[in-house]
mmCIF file of C-alpha atoms in Angstrom:
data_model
loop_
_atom_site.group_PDB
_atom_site.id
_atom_site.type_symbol
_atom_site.label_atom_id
_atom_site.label_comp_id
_atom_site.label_asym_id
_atom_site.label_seq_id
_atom_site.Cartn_x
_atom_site.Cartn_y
_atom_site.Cartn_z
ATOM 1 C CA UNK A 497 -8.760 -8.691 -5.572
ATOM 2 C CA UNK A 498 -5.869 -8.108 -3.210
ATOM 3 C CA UNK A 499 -2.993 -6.854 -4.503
ATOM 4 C CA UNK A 500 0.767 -6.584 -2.921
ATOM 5 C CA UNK A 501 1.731 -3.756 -5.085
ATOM 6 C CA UNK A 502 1.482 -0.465 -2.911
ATOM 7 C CA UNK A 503 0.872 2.928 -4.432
ATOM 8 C CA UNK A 504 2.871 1.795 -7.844
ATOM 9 C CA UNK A 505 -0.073 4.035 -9.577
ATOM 10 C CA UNK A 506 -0.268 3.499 -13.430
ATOM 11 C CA UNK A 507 3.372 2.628 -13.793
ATOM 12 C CA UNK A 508 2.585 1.913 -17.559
ATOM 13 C CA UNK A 509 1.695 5.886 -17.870
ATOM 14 C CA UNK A 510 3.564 7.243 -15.593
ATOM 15 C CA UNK A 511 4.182 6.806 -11.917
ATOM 16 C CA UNK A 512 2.597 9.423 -9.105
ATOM 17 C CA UNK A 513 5.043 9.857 -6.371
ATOM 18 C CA UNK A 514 3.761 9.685 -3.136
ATOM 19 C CA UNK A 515 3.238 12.770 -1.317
ATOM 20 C CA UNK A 516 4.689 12.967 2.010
ATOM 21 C CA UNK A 517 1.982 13.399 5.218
ATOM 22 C CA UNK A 518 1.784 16.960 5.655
ATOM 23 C CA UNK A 519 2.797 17.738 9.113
ATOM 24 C CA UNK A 520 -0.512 18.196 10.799
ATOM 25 C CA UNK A 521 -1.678 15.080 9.051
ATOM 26 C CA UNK A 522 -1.524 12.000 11.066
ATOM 27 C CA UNK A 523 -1.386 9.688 7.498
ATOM 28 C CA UNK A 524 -3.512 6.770 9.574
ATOM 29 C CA UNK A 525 -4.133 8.524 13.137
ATOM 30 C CA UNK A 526 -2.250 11.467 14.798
ATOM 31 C CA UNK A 527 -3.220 11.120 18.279
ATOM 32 C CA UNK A 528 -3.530 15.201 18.790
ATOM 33 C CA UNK A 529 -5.378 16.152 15.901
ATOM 34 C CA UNK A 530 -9.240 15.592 16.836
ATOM 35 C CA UNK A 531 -11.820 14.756 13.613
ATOM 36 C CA UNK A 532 -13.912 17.428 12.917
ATOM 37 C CA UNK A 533 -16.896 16.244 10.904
ATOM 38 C CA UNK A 534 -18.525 18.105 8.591
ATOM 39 C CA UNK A 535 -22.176 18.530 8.483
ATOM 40 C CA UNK A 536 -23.830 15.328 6.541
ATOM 41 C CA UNK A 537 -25.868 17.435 4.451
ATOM 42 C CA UNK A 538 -24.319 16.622 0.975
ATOM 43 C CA UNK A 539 -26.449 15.583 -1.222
ATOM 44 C CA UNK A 540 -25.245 12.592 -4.037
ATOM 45 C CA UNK A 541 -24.889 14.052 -7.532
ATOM 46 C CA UNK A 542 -25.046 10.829 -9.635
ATOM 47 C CA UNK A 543 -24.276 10.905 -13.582
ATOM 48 C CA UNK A 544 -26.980 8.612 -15.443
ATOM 49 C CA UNK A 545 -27.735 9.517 -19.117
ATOM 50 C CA UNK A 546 -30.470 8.498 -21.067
ATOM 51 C CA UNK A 547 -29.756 5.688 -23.051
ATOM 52 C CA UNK A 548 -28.187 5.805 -26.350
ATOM 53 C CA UNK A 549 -29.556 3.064 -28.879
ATOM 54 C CA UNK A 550 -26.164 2.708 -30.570
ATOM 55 C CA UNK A 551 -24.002 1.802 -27.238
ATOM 56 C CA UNK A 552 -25.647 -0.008 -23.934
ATOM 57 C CA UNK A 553 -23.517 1.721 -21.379
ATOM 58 C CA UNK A 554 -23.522 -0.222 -18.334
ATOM 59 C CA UNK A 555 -24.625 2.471 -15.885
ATOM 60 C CA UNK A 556 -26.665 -0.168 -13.230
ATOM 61 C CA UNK A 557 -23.036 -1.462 -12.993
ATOM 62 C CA UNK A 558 -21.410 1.478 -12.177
ATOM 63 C CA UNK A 559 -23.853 2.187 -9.777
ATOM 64 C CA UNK A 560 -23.282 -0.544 -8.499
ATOM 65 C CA UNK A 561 -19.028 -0.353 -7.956
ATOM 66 C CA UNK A 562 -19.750 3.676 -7.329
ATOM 67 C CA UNK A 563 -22.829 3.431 -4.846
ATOM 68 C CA UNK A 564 -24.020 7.000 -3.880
ATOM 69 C CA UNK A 565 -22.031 6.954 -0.568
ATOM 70 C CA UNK A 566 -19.999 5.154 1.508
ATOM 71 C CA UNK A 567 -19.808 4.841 5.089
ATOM 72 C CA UNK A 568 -17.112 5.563 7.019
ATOM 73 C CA UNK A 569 -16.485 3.796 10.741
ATOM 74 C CA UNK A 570 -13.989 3.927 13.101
ATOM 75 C CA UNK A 571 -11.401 1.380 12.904
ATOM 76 C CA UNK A 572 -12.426 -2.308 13.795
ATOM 77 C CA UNK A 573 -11.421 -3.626 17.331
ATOM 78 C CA UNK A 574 -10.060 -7.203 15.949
ATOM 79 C CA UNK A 575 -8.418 -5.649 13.387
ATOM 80 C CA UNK A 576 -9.971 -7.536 10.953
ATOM 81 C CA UNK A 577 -10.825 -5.161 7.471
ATOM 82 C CA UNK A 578 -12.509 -5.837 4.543
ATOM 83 C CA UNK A 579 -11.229 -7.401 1.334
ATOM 84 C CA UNK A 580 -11.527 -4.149 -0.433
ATOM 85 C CA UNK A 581 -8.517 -2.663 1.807
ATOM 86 C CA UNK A 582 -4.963 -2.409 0.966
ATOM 87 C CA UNK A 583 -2.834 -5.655 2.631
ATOM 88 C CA UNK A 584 -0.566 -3.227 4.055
ATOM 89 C CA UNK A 585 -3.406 -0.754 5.176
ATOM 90 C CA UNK A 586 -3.584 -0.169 9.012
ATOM 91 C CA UNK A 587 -5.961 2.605 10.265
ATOM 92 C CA UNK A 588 -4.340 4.048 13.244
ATOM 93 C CA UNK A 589 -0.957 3.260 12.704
ATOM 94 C CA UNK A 590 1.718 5.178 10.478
ATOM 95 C CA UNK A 591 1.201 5.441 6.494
ATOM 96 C CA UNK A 592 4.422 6.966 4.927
ATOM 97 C CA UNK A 593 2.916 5.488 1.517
ATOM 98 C CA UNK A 594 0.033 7.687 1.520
ATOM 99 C CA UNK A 595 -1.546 10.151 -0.086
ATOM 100 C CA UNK A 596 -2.607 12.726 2.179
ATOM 101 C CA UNK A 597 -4.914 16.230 2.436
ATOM 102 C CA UNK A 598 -7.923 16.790 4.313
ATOM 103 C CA UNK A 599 -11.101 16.322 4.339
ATOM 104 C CA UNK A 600 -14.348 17.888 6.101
ATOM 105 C CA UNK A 601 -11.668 19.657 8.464
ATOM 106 C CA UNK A 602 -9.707 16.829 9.383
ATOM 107 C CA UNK A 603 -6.255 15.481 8.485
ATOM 108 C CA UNK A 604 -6.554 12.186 6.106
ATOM 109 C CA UNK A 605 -4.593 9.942 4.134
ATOM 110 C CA UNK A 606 -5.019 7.478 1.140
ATOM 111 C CA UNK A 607 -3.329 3.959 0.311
ATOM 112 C CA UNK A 608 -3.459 3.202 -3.026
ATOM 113 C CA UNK A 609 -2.596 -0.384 -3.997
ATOM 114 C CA UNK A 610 -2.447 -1.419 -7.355
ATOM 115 C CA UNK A 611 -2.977 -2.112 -10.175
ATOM 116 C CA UNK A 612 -2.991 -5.834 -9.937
ATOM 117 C CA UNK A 613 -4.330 -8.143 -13.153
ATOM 118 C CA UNK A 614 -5.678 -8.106 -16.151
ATOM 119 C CA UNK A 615 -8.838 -5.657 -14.777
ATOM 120 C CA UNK A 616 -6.332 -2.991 -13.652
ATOM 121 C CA UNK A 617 -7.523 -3.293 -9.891
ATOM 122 C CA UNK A 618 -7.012 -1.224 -7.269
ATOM 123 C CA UNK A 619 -7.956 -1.931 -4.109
ATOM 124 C CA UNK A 620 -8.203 2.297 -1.575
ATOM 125 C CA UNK A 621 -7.635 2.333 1.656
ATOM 126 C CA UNK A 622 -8.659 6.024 3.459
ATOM 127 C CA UNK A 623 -8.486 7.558 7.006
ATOM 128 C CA UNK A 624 -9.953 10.639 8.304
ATOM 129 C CA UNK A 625 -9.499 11.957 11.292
ATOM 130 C CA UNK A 626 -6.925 11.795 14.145
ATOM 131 C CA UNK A 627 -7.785 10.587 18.112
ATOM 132 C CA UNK A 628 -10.839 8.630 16.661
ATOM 133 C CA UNK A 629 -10.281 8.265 13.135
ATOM 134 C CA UNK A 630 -12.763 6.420 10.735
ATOM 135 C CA UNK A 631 -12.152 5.052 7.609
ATOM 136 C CA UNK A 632 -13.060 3.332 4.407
ATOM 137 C CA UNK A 633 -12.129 1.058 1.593
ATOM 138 C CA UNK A 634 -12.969 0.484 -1.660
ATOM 139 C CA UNK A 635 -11.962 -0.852 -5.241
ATOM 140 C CA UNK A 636 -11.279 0.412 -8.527
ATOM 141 C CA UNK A 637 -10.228 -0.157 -11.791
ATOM 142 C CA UNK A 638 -8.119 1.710 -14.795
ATOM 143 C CA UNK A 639 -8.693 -1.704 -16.817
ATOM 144 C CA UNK A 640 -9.899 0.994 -20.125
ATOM 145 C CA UNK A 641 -6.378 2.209 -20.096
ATOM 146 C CA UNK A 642 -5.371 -0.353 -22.847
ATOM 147 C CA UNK A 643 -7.725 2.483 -25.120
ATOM 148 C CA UNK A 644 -6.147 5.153 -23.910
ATOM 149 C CA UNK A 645 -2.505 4.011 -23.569
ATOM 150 C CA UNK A 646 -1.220 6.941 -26.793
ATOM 151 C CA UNK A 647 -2.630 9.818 -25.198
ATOM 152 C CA UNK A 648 -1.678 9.137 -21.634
ATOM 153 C CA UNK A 649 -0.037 12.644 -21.765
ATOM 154 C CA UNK A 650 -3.552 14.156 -21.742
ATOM 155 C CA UNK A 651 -4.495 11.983 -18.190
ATOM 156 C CA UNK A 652 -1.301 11.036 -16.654
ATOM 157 C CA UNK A 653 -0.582 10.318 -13.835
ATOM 158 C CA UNK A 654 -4.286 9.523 -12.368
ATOM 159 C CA UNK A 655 -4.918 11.630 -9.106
ATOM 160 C CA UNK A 656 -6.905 9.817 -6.273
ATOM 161 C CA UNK A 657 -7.106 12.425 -3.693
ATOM 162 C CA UNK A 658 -6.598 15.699 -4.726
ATOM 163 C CA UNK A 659 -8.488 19.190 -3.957
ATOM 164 C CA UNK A 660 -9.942 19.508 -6.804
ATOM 165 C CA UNK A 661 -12.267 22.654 -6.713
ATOM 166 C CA UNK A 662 -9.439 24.446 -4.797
ATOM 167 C CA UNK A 663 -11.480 24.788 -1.786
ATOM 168 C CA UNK A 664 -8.999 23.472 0.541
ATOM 169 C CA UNK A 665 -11.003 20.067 0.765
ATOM 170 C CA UNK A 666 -9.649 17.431 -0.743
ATOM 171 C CA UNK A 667 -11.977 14.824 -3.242
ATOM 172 C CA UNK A 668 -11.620 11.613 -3.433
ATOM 173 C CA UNK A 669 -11.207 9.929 -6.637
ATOM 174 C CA UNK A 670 -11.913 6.570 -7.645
ATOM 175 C CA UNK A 671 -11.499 5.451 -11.370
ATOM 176 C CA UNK A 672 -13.939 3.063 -12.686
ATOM 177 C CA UNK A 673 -14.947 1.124 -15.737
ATOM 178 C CA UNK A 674 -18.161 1.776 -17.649
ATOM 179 C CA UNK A 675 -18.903 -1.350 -19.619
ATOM 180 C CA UNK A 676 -21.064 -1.526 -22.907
ATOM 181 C CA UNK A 677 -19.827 -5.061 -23.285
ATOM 182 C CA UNK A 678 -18.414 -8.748 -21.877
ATOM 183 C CA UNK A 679 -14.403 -8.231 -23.560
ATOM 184 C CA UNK A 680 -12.090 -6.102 -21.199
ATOM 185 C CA UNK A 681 -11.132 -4.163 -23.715
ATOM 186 C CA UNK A 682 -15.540 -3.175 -24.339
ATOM 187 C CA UNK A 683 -14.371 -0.253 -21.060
ATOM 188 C CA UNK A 684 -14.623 2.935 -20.502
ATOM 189 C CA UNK A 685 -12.744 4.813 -18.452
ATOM 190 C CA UNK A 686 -14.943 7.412 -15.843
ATOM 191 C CA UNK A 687 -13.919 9.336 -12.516
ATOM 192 C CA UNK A 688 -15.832 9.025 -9.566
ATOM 193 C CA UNK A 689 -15.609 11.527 -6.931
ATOM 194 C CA UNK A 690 -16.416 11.965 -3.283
ATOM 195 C CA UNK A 691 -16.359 14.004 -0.832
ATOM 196 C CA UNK A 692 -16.818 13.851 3.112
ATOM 197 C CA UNK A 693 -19.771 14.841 4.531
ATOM 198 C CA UNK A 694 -19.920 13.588 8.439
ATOM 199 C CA UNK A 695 -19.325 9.812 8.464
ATOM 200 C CA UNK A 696 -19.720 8.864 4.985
ATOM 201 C CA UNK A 697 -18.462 10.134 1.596
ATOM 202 C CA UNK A 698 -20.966 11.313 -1.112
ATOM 203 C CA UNK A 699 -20.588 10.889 -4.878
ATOM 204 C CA UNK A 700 -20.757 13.527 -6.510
ATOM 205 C CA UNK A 701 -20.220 13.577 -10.091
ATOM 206 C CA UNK A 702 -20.089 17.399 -10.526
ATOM 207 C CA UNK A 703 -17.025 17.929 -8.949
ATOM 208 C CA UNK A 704 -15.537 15.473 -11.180
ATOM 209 C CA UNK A 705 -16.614 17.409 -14.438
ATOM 210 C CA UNK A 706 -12.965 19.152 -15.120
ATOM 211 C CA UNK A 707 -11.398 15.855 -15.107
ATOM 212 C CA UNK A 708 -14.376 13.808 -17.172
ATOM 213 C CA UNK A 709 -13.861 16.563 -19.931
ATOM 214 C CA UNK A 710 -9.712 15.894 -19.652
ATOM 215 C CA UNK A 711 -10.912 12.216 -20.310
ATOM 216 C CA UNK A 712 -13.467 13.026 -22.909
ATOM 217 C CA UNK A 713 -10.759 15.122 -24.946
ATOM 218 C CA UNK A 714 -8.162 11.921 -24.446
ATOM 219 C CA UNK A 715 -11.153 9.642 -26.240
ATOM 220 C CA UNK A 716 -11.084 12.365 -29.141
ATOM 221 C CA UNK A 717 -7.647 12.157 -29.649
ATOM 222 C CA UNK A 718 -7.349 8.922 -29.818
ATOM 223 C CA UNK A 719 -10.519 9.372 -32.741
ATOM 224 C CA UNK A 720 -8.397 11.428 -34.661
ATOM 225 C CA UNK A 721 -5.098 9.453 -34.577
ATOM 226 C CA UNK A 722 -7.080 6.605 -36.204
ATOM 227 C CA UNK A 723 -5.430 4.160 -33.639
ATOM 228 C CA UNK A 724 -7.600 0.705 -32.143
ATOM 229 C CA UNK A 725 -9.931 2.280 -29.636
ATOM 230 C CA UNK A 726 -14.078 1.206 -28.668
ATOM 231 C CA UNK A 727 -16.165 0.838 -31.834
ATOM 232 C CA UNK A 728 -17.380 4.795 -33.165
ATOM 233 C CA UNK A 729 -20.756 3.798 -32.161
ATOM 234 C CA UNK A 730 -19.718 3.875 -28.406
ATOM 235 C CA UNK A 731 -16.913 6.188 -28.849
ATOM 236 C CA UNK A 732 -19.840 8.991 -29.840
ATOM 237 C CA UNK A 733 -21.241 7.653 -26.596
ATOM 238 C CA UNK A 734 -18.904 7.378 -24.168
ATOM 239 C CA UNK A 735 -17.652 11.195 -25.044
ATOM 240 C CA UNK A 736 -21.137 12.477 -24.567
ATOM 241 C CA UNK A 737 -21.410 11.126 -21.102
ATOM 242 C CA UNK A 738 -18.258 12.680 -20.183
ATOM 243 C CA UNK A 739 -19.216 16.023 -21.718
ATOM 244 C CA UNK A 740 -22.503 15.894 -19.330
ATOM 245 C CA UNK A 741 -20.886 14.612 -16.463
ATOM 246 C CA UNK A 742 -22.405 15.856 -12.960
ATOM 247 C CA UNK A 743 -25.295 17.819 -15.149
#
């Protein structure tokens, strides 16, 4: 789903202001900052519990809308991007909507445009690199916010790329759904990480475990406050997962 809503991230919870590109970072392609690739030796770290008999979690879906890694190219030569891109996103040209950090060494920025709809969809737009950058794009979804709307506090606002082992490499972050049923509101919400390894980015679910706890806490708040929120069956469930995450 395309949205033309740019950056306006979780304005129901609490808006994230856009950070402005950090000087040596070209947003979508300074011409004098070279990429610097990292070594593609990153293994995926993929979260995928047993089953619980009380809750089907849909974890083949989330594999599916979180594969183990994405690729990223260099910009196409028509111009023409996928439909998981950001209408205004333009690798190459300037972003001053973007998130930026870095990544594997290199300078690179993030459009975040959303949410649109009833699913809370996002649609992430990212570029790494400077003289030849490459990029990706990809969707997500905060549509299990309606749960966790009265303890926003605890999440609030959502980061999407954001160092968050304080290595001076930034992760990316895209939030997904886990589904154990066919209503929108049958959601969890999970964060799905990546970081850059070469030309692709790499799932990996254990650096994501700080902010999987923060949601795990949110889901037992929202237990104790006695307020609508998934059935306890899945609650137990969902909590568990995000207390193993990465593990």
């Amino acid at each position: 789903m395309r949205s033309a809503i740019t950056i306006g991230l979780l304005t129901a919870v609490g808006a994230c202001t856009p950070r402005a590109p950090a000087s040596d970072a070209p947003a979508v392609g300074n011409r004098a900052t070279p990429t610097a690739p990292a070594a593609p030796t990153t293994q995926p770290v993929v979260t995928r519990p047993a089953p619980d008999p009380d809750c089907a979690l849909a974890w083949d879906e989330l594999a599916e809308i979180a594969p183990p890694t994405i690729a990223l190219t260099p910009p196409p030569a028509d111009g023409a991007l996928p439909e998981e891109c950001p209408l205004e996103f333009a690798p190459g040209a300037a972003c001053p909507d973007c998130v930026t950090g870095r990544m594997g060494g290199a300078p690179a920025a993030l459009l975040v445009d959303g949410p649109a709809g009833s699913g809370r969809f996002y649609n992430l737009g990212l570029v790494v690199g400077g003289a030849r950058p490459l990029y990706a794009c990809a969707m997500a979804s905060t549509v299990a916010w309606r749960h966790l709307v009265e303890v926003a506090d605890r999440l609030a606002p959502l980061p999407w790329l954001d160092d968050l082992d304080g290595d001076g490499d930034a992760e990316l972050i895209t939030w997904h759904r886990l589904p154990w049923g066919g209503s929108e509101f049958e959601n969890a919400l999970v964060p799905v990480v990546y970081v850059r390894a070469g030309d692709q980015l790499v799932r990996r679910d254990d650096r994501g475990r700080a902010l999987a706890a923060r949601v795990a806490d949110a889901y037992r708040a929202l237990a104790t406050r006695g307020t609508p929120g998934p059935e306890p069956a899945c609650q137990r469930a969902i909590t568990a997962a995000l207390d193993a995450w990465g593990r």
